[in-house]
CSV table of C-alpha atoms and ligand atoms in Angstrom, one decimal:
chain,number,residue,atom,x,y,z
A,198,MET,CA,-19.5,-53.6,30.8
A,199,ASN,CA,-21.4,-51.2,28.6
A,200,ARG,CA,-18.8,-49.8,26.2
A,201,ASN,CA,-19.9,-46.3,25.6
A,202,LYS,CA,-18.7,-43.5,23.4
A,203,VAL,CA,-17.0,-40.8,25.4
A,204,CYS,CA,-16.3,-37.4,24.1
A,205,ILE,CA,-14.4,-34.6,26.0
A,206,ILE,CA,-15.0,-31.0,25.0
A,207,VAL,CA,-12.9,-28.3,26.7
A,208,GLU,CA,-13.9,-24.6,26.5
A,209,LYS,CA,-11.5,-21.9,27.7
A,210,HIS,CA,-13.7,-20.6,30.5
A,211,GLU,CA,-17.1,-20.8,32.2
A,212,GLU,CA,-18.8,-18.3,29.9
A,213,ALA,CA,-17.7,-20.2,26.8
A,214,LEU,CA,-18.6,-23.5,28.4
A,215,SER,CA,-22.1,-22.3,29.2
A,216,ASP,CA,-22.5,-21.0,25.6
A,217,ARG,CA,-21.4,-24.3,24.2
A,218,GLY,CA,-23.9,-26.1,26.5
A,219,ALA,CA,-26.8,-23.9,25.4
A,220,ARG,CA,-25.8,-24.5,21.7
A,221,LEU,CA,-25.7,-28.3,22.4
A,222,PHE,CA,-29.1,-28.2,24.0
A,223,GLU,CA,-30.5,-26.3,21.0
A,224,GLN,CA,-28.9,-28.7,18.5
A,225,LYS,CA,-30.1,-31.8,20.3
A,226,ALA,CA,-33.6,-30.4,20.6
A,227,ILE,CA,-33.7,-29.6,16.9
A,228,GLU,CA,-32.4,-33.1,16.0
A,229,ALA,CA,-34.8,-34.9,18.3
A,230,VAL,CA,-37.9,-33.0,17.2
A,231,LYS,CA,-36.9,-33.5,13.5
A,232,ALA,CA,-36.5,-37.3,14.1
A,233,GLU,CA,-39.2,-38.0,16.7
A,234,GLY,CA,-41.4,-34.9,16.9
A,235,ARG,CA,-40.4,-34.2,20.6
A,236,PHE,CA,-37.4,-33.6,22.8
A,237,TRP,CA,-37.2,-35.2,26.3
A,238,VAL,CA,-34.5,-33.7,28.4
A,239,ALA,CA,-33.6,-33.9,32.1
A,240,LEU,CA,-31.7,-31.0,33.6
A,241,SER,CA,-29.1,-31.0,36.3
A,242,GLY,CA,-29.4,-29.1,39.5
A,243,GLY,CA,-26.7,-27.2,41.4
A,244,SER,CA,-25.0,-23.9,40.4
A,245,THR,CA,-22.9,-24.8,37.4
A,246,PRO,CA,-25.7,-25.1,34.8
A,247,ARG,CA,-27.4,-21.8,35.8
A,248,ARG,CA,-25.4,-19.6,33.4
A,249,MET,CA,-26.1,-22.1,30.6
A,250,HIS,CA,-29.8,-22.2,31.5
A,251,ALA,CA,-29.9,-18.4,31.3
A,252,LYS,CA,-28.7,-18.7,27.7
A,253,PHE,CA,-31.5,-20.9,26.6
A,254,ALA,CA,-33.8,-17.9,26.4
A,255,ASP,CA,-31.4,-16.4,23.8
A,256,ARG,CA,-31.2,-19.5,21.6
A,257,PRO,CA,-33.6,-18.6,18.7
A,258,SER,CA,-34.2,-22.1,17.3
A,259,ILE,CA,-35.1,-24.1,20.3
A,260,PRO,CA,-38.5,-25.7,19.4
A,261,TRP,CA,-40.0,-25.1,22.8
A,262,GLN,CA,-43.5,-26.3,21.7
A,263,GLU,CA,-42.1,-29.8,21.4
A,264,VAL,CA,-39.8,-29.8,24.4
A,265,HIS,CA,-40.5,-31.7,27.6
A,266,VAL,CA,-38.2,-30.6,30.5
A,267,PHE,CA,-37.6,-32.9,33.5
A,268,TRP,CA,-35.0,-32.8,36.3
A,269,ALA,CA,-32.3,-35.3,37.2
A,270,ASP,CA,-32.8,-34.4,40.9
A,271,GLU,CA,-34.5,-32.0,43.2
A,272,ARG,CA,-34.1,-30.8,46.8
A,273,CYS,CA,-37.4,-31.3,48.8
A,274,VAL,CA,-37.7,-27.6,49.6
A,275,SER,CA,-40.1,-24.9,48.5
A,276,VAL,CA,-39.7,-23.5,45.0
A,277,GLU,CA,-39.0,-20.1,46.7
A,278,ASP,CA,-36.0,-21.6,48.5
A,279,PRO,CA,-32.8,-20.5,46.7
A,280,SER,CA,-31.6,-24.2,46.7
A,281,SER,CA,-34.6,-25.3,44.7
A,282,ASN,CA,-33.4,-26.6,41.3
A,283,PHE,CA,-36.8,-25.9,39.8
A,284,GLY,CA,-37.0,-22.4,41.3
A,285,SER,CA,-33.5,-21.6,39.9
A,286,ALA,CA,-34.5,-22.9,36.4
A,287,TRP,CA,-37.7,-20.9,36.5
A,288,GLU,CA,-35.7,-17.8,37.3
A,289,ASP,CA,-33.1,-18.6,34.7
A,290,PHE,CA,-35.2,-19.5,31.6
A,291,ILE,CA,-38.5,-21.3,32.2
A,292,GLY,CA,-40.4,-18.1,33.0
A,293,LYS,CA,-38.9,-16.5,29.8
A,294,VAL,CA,-39.5,-19.1,27.1
A,295,PRO,CA,-42.7,-20.3,25.4
A,296,LEU,CA,-42.5,-23.8,27.0
A,297,PRO,CA,-46.1,-25.1,27.5
A,298,SER,CA,-46.8,-25.5,31.2
A,299,GLU,CA,-47.9,-29.2,30.7
A,300,GLN,CA,-44.4,-29.9,29.3
A,301,ILE,CA,-42.7,-28.6,32.5
A,302,HIS,CA,-42.2,-31.7,34.6
A,303,ALA,CA,-41.0,-30.5,38.0
A,304,MET,CA,-40.2,-33.1,40.6
A,305,PRO,CA,-42.8,-33.0,43.4
A,306,ALA,CA,-40.6,-31.5,46.1
A,307,HIS,CA,-43.5,-31.0,48.6
A,308,GLY,CA,-45.2,-33.9,50.4
A,309,PRO,CA,-43.6,-37.2,51.5
A,310,PRO,CA,-40.4,-37.8,49.4
A,311,GLY,CA,-41.2,-41.5,48.9
A,312,GLU,CA,-44.6,-40.7,47.4
A,313,GLY,CA,-43.0,-38.0,45.3
A,314,ALA,CA,-40.5,-40.5,43.9
A,315,LEU,CA,-43.3,-42.9,42.9
A,316,SER,CA,-45.4,-40.1,41.4
A,317,TYR,CA,-42.4,-38.7,39.4
A,318,GLU,CA,-41.6,-42.2,38.1
A,319,ARG,CA,-45.2,-42.4,36.9
A,320,GLU,CA,-44.9,-39.0,35.2
A,321,ILE,CA,-41.7,-40.0,33.4
A,322,LYS,CA,-43.3,-43.2,32.2
A,323,ARG,CA,-46.5,-41.4,31.1
A,324,ILE,CA,-44.6,-39.1,28.8
A,325,LEU,CA,-41.7,-41.3,27.7
A,326,SER,CA,-43.8,-44.5,27.5
A,327,PRO,CA,-41.0,-47.1,27.6
A,328,LYS,CA,-41.6,-50.6,26.2
A,329,GLU,CA,-42.6,-53.2,28.7
A,330,GLY,CA,-39.7,-54.1,31.0
A,331,ARG,CA,-37.5,-51.3,29.6
A,332,PHE,CA,-36.3,-48.2,31.4
A,333,PRO,CA,-37.6,-44.9,29.9
A,334,SER,CA,-35.0,-43.3,27.6
A,335,PHE,CA,-34.4,-39.5,27.7
A,336,ASP,CA,-33.0,-37.9,24.6
A,337,LEU,CA,-30.5,-36.0,26.8
A,338,VAL,CA,-29.6,-35.9,30.5
A,339,PHE,CA,-27.4,-33.1,31.9
A,340,LEU,CA,-25.5,-33.9,35.0
A,341,GLY,CA,-23.2,-32.0,37.4
A,342,LEU,CA,-20.3,-33.4,39.4
A,343,GLY,CA,-19.7,-33.0,43.1
A,344,ARG,CA,-16.2,-32.9,44.6
A,345,ASP,CA,-16.9,-36.3,46.2
A,346,GLY,CA,-17.9,-37.7,42.8
A,347,HIS,CA,-21.6,-37.6,43.4
A,348,THR,CA,-23.9,-36.8,40.5
A,349,ALA,CA,-27.6,-35.9,40.5
A,350,SER,CA,-28.4,-36.8,44.1
A,351,LEU,CA,-26.6,-40.2,43.9
A,352,PHE,CA,-24.1,-39.9,46.8
A,353,PRO,CA,-21.2,-42.2,47.7
A,354,ALA,CA,-22.0,-45.3,49.8
A,355,GLN,CA,-25.8,-44.8,49.5
A,356,SER,CA,-28.1,-47.7,48.7
A,357,SER,CA,-29.6,-45.6,45.8
A,358,LEU,CA,-26.5,-46.5,43.8
A,359,GLU,CA,-27.6,-50.1,43.8
A,360,GLU,CA,-31.2,-49.4,42.7
A,361,ASP,CA,-31.9,-51.5,39.7
A,362,GLU,CA,-35.7,-51.4,39.4
A,363,ARG,CA,-36.9,-47.9,40.2
A,364,CYS,CA,-36.4,-44.8,38.0
A,365,VAL,CA,-36.7,-42.3,40.8
A,366,VAL,CA,-35.8,-42.7,44.5
A,367,ALA,CA,-35.9,-40.5,47.6
A,368,VAL,CA,-32.6,-39.9,49.4
A,369,LYS,CA,-31.1,-37.6,52.0
A,370,GLY,CA,-27.7,-36.0,51.7
A,371,GLY,CA,-25.5,-33.5,49.9
A,372,ASP,CA,-25.2,-29.8,50.5
A,373,PRO,CA,-27.7,-28.7,51.5
A,374,ASP,CA,-28.2,-31.9,53.5
A,375,VAL,CA,-31.9,-32.3,52.8
A,376,ASP,CA,-34.4,-34.8,51.5
A,377,ARG,CA,-34.1,-35.2,47.7
A,378,LEU,CA,-35.5,-37.0,44.7
A,379,THR,CA,-33.1,-38.4,42.2
A,380,LEU,CA,-33.1,-40.3,38.9
A,381,THR,CA,-31.4,-43.7,39.4
A,382,LEU,CA,-28.5,-45.1,37.4
A,383,PRO,CA,-30.5,-47.4,35.2
A,384,VAL,CA,-32.7,-44.6,33.8
A,385,ILE,CA,-29.7,-42.2,33.5
A,386,ASN,CA,-27.8,-44.9,31.6
A,387,GLN,CA,-30.8,-45.6,29.3
A,388,ALA,CA,-30.5,-42.0,28.0
A,389,LYS,CA,-29.4,-41.5,24.4
A,390,GLU,CA,-26.8,-39.1,25.6
A,391,VAL,CA,-25.6,-37.8,29.0
A,392,VAL,CA,-23.6,-34.6,29.3
A,393,PHE,CA,-21.6,-33.7,32.4
A,394,LEU,CA,-21.2,-30.0,32.7
A,395,VAL,CA,-18.2,-29.2,35.0
A,396,SER,CA,-16.4,-25.9,35.7
A,397,GLY,CA,-13.6,-24.7,37.9
A,398,LYS,CA,-10.3,-25.7,39.5
A,399,ALA,CA,-12.0,-27.1,42.5
A,400,LYS,CA,-13.4,-29.9,40.4
A,401,ALA,CA,-10.2,-30.7,38.5
A,402,GLU,CA,-9.2,-33.5,40.9
A,403,VAL,CA,-12.5,-35.3,40.8
A,404,VAL,CA,-12.8,-34.9,37.0
A,405,GLN,CA,-9.5,-36.5,36.6
A,406,ALA,CA,-10.3,-39.3,39.0
A,407,VAL,CA,-13.7,-40.1,37.4
A,408,ILE,CA,-12.5,-40.0,33.8
A,409,GLU,CA,-9.1,-41.6,34.2
A,410,ASP,CA,-9.8,-44.0,37.1
A,411,GLU,CA,-11.1,-47.1,35.5
A,412,GLY,CA,-11.9,-48.4,39.0
A,413,GLY,CA,-15.3,-46.7,38.8
A,414,ALA,CA,-15.2,-45.9,42.5
A,415,PHE,CA,-17.5,-42.8,42.3
A,416,PRO,CA,-21.2,-42.5,41.6
A,417,ALA,CA,-20.3,-40.5,38.5
A,418,SER,CA,-18.0,-43.3,37.3
A,419,ARG,CA,-21.1,-45.5,37.0
A,420,VAL,CA,-22.8,-43.2,34.4
A,421,ARG,CA,-22.3,-45.2,31.3
A,422,PRO,CA,-24.9,-44.4,28.6
A,423,GLY,CA,-24.4,-45.1,24.9
A,424,MET,CA,-23.0,-41.6,24.4
A,425,LEU,CA,-21.3,-39.7,27.2
A,426,THR,CA,-20.0,-36.1,26.8
A,427,TRP,CA,-17.8,-34.2,29.3
A,428,LEU,CA,-18.3,-30.5,28.7
A,429,LEU,CA,-15.5,-28.9,30.8
A,430,ASP,CA,-13.7,-25.6,31.1
A,431,ARG,CA,-9.9,-25.5,31.1
A,432,ASP,CA,-9.8,-25.3,34.9
A,433,ALA,CA,-11.9,-28.4,35.4
A,434,ALA,CA,-9.9,-30.3,32.7
A,435,SER,CA,-6.5,-29.1,34.0
A,436,LEU,CA,-5.4,-32.4,35.5
A,437,LEU,CA,-6.4,-34.6,32.6
A,438,SER,CA,-3.5,-36.2,30.7
A,439,GLU,CA,-2.6,-35.3,27.2
A,440,GLU,CA,-3.4,-38.9,26.3
A,441,THR,CA,-7.0,-38.6,27.7
A,442,LEU,CA,-7.6,-35.4,25.9
A,443,THR,CA,-6.3,-36.5,22.5
A,444,GLN,CA,-8.0,-39.9,22.7
A,445,ARG,CA,-11.4,-38.3,23.1
B,736,6PG,C1,-27.8,-31.1,43.0
B,736,6PG,C2,-27.1,-31.4,41.8
B,736,6PG,C3,-25.7,-32.0,42.1
B,736,6PG,C4,-24.8,-31.0,41.5
B,736,6PG,C5,-23.4,-31.1,42.0
B,736,6PG,C6,-22.5,-30.0,41.5
B,736,6PG,O1,-29.0,-30.9,42.9
B,736,6PG,O2,-27.2,-31.0,44.1
B,736,6PG,O3,-27.7,-32.1,40.9
B,736,6PG,O4,-25.4,-33.2,41.5
B,736,6PG,O5,-24.8,-31.1,40.0
B,736,6PG,O6,-23.4,-31.1,43.4
B,736,6PG,O7,-23.1,-28.8,42.0
B,736,6PG,P1,-22.5,-27.3,41.6
B,736,6PG,O8,-22.7,-27.2,40.1
B,736,6PG,O9,-23.2,-26.4,42.4
B,736,6PG,O10,-21.0,-27.4,41.9
């Protein structure tokens, strides 16, 4: 099994967590641009990252001209729909920062989902240009965590969890229970770093189960990149053992 480096960071509340996440984004962007001249990042959907996304506009040193923003998943709804991950990100920061439009890689949420998945896979490969036979490697992928242990739109007991060739697939499920596009595990695990951003007491049980249950029963348990960071607030981390917290 891929032995990855796991780091757990606990902030006292959601505001501090969001601030830490925005500073991490800025730091990783600066490092990637310094080293490679660009920063390839995939954002999570859902509600947790929105406060962090809103803080991106206040981070003075993010090198937007060299940043390419992708998504880990998207609901196949109109951008005006409140459940649209792209629509939320536009509201939270994209419409407020000097990110060149050709570097905003929204998932094609209109049209037939299967075709959207193929077209997004082509877009990722066009920009990240992986070596022959290798999965594209994002510099950073943010993920959220559902109470059932799902992440991105990889839901328990769905065949998408076993996908080992495609980078993007069309699925249906979640809340809202709609058609979705999602990155697959091979491309998530090819990322240089994955950061789970999780907040609130309601997630404490699943956080503890995913981090401490070596059984790997959940979709999120199968996220094993070279570098994995759990960015939690105290409530979400409240059931983790002292041993887990001191080890990492
Ligand atoms: C999605 C998300 C999903 C989300 C979790 C947590 O588009 O549905 O990517 O994986 O991160 O469901 O959602 P909350 O942050 O809203 O709790």
